[in-house]
Backbone as JSON, one array per atom type, in Angstrom:
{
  "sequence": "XXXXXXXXXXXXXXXXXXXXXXXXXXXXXXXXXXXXXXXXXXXXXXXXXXXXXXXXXXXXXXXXXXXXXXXXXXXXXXXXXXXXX",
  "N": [[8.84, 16.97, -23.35], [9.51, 16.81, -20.08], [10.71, 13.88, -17.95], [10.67, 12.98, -14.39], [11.83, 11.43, -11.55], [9.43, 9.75, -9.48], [10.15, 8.09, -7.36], [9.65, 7.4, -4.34], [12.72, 7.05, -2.2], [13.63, 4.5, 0.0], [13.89, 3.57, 3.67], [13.72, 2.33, 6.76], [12.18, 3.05, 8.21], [9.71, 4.14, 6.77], [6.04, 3.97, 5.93], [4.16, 1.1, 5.77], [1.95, -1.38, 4.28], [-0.79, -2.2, 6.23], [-0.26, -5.5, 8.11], [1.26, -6.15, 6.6], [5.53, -6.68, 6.58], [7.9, -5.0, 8.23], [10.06, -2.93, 6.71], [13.12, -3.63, 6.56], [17.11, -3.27, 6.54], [19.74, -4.01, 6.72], [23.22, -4.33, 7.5], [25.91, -6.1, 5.61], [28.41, -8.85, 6.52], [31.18, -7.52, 6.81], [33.19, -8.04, 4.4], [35.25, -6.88, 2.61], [33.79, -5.26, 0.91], [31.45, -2.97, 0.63], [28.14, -4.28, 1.6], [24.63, -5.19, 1.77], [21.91, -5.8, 3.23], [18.67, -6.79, 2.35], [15.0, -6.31, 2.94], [11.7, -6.81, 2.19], [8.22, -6.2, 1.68], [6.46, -6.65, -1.17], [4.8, -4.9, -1.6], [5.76, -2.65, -0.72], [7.58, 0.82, -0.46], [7.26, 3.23, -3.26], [5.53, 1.56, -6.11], [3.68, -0.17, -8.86], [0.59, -1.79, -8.64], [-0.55, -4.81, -11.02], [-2.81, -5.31, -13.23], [-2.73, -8.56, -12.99], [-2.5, -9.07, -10.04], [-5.01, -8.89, -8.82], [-6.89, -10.24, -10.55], [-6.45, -13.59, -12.12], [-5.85, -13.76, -14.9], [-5.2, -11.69, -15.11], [-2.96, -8.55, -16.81], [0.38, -8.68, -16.59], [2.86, -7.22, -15.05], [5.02, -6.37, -16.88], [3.98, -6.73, -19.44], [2.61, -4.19, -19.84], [2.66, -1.16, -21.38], [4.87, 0.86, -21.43], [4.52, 3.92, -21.96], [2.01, 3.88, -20.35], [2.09, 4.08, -18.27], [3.2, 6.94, -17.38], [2.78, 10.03, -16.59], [1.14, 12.94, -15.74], [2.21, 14.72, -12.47], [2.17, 15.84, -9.13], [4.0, 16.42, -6.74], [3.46, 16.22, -3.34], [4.15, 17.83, 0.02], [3.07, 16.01, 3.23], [4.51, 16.33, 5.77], [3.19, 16.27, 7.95], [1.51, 13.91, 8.69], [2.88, 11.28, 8.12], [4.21, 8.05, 7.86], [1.72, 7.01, 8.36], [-0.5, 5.25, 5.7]],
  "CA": [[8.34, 16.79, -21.99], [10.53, 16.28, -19.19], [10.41, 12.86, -16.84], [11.02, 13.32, -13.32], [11.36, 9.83, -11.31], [8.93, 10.34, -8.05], [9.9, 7.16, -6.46], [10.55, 7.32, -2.8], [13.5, 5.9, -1.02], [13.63, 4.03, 0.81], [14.37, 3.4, 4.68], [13.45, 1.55, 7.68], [11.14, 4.16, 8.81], [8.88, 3.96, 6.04], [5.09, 3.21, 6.38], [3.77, -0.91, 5.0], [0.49, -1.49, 3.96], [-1.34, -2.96, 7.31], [0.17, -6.73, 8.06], [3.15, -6.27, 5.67], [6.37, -7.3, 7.33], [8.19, -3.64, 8.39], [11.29, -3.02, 5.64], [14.72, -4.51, 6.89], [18.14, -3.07, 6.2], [21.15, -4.92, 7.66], [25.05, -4.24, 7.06], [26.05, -8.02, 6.08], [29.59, -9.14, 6.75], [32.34, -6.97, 6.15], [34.72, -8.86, 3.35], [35.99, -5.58, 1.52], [32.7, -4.41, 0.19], [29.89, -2.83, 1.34], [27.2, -4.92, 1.23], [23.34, -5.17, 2.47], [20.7, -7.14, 2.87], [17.41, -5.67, 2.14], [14.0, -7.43, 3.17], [10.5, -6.01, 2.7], [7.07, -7.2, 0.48], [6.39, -6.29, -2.57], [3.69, -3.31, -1.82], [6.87, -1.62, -0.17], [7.37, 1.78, -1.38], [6.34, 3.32, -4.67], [4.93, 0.89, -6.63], [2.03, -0.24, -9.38], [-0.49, -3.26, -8.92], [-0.77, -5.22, -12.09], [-4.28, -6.67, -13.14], [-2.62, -10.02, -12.63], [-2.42, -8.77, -8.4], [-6.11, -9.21, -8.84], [-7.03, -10.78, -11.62], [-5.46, -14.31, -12.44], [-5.8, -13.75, -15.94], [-4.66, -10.03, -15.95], [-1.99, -8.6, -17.57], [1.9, -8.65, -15.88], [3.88, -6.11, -15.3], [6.34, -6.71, -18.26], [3.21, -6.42, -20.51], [2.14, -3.21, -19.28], [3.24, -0.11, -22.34], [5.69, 1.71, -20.66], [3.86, 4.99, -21.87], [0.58, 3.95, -19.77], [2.6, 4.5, -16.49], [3.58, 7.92, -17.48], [1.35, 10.75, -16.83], [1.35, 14.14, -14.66], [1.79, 14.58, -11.24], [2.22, 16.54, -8.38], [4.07, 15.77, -5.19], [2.82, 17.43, -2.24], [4.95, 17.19, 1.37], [2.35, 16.18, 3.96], [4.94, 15.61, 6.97], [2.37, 15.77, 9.62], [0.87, 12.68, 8.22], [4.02, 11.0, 8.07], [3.75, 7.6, 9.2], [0.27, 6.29, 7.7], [-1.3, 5.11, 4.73]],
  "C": [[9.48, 16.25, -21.14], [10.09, 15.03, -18.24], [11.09, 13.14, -15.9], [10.52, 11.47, -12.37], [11.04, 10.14, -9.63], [9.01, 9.03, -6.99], [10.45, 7.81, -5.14], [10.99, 6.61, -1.94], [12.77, 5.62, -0.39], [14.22, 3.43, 2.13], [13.08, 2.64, 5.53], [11.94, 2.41, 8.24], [9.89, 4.57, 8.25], [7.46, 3.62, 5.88], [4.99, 2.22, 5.62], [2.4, -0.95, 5.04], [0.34, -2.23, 5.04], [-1.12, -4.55, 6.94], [1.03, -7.03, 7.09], [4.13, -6.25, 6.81], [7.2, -5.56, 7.06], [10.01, -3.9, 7.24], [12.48, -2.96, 6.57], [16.03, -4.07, 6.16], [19.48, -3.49, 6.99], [22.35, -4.73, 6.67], [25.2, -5.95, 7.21], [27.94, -7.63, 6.42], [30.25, -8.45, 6.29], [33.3, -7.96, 5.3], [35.16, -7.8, 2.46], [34.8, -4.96, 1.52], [31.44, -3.96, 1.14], [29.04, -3.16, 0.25], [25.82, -4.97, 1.88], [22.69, -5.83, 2.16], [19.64, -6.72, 3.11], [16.03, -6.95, 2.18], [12.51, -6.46, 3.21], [9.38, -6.6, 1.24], [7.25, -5.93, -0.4], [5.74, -4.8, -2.8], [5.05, -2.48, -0.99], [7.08, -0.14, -1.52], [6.47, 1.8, -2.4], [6.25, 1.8, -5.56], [3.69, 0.95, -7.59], [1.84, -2.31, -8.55], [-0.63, -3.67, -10.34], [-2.02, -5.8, -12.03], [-3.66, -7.79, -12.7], [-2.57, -10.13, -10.94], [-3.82, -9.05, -8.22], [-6.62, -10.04, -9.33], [-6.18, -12.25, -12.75], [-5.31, -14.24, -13.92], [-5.67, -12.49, -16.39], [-3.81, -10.11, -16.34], [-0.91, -8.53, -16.18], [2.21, -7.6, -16.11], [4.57, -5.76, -17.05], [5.18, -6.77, -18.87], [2.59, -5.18, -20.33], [2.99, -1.95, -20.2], [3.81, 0.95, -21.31], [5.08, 3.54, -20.39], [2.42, 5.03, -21.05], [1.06, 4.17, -18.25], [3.09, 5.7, -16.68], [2.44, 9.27, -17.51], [1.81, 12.45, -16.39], [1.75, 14.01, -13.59], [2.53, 15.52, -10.51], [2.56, 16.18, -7.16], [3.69, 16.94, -4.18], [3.85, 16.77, -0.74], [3.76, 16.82, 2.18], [3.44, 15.39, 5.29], [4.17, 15.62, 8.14], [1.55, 14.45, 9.53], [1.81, 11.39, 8.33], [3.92, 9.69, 8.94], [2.88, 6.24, 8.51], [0.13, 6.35, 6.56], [-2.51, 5.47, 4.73]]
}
């Protein structure tokens, strides 16, 4: 079986779950390197919820079988949507 990784970048332009703080990309100080400073919550982009996001006695991430996040799927474009959750 092949894995294909469907996360999606991320940019400024991005939609945030209603009253999330909008995702932040800033050029920091030039000293040789390029560098950035990246600011945005946690439900940003792709993402899972862990029972413990609900549930104070769910499980964590890091206990979560790597094969139970692996499945099918199907991306679909919907750019007229583009925007909203």
């Amino acid at each position: 079986m092949a894995y294909y990784d469907i996360t999606r970048a991320f940019d400024e332009e991005m939609p945030v779950f209603p009253g999330d703080p909008l995702i932040s990309v800033k050029q920091q100080e030039n000293d040789g390197c390029r560098v950035k400073a990246l600011s945005m919550s946690t439900h940003s982009g792709t993402h899972i919820d862990a029972p413990s996001h609900y549930i104070i006695s769910g499980v964590t991430v890091d206990r979560i079988p790597f094969e139970t996040l692996i499945g099918e799927a199907r991306v679909i474009e919907l750019p007229a949507v583009f925007g909203s959750i």
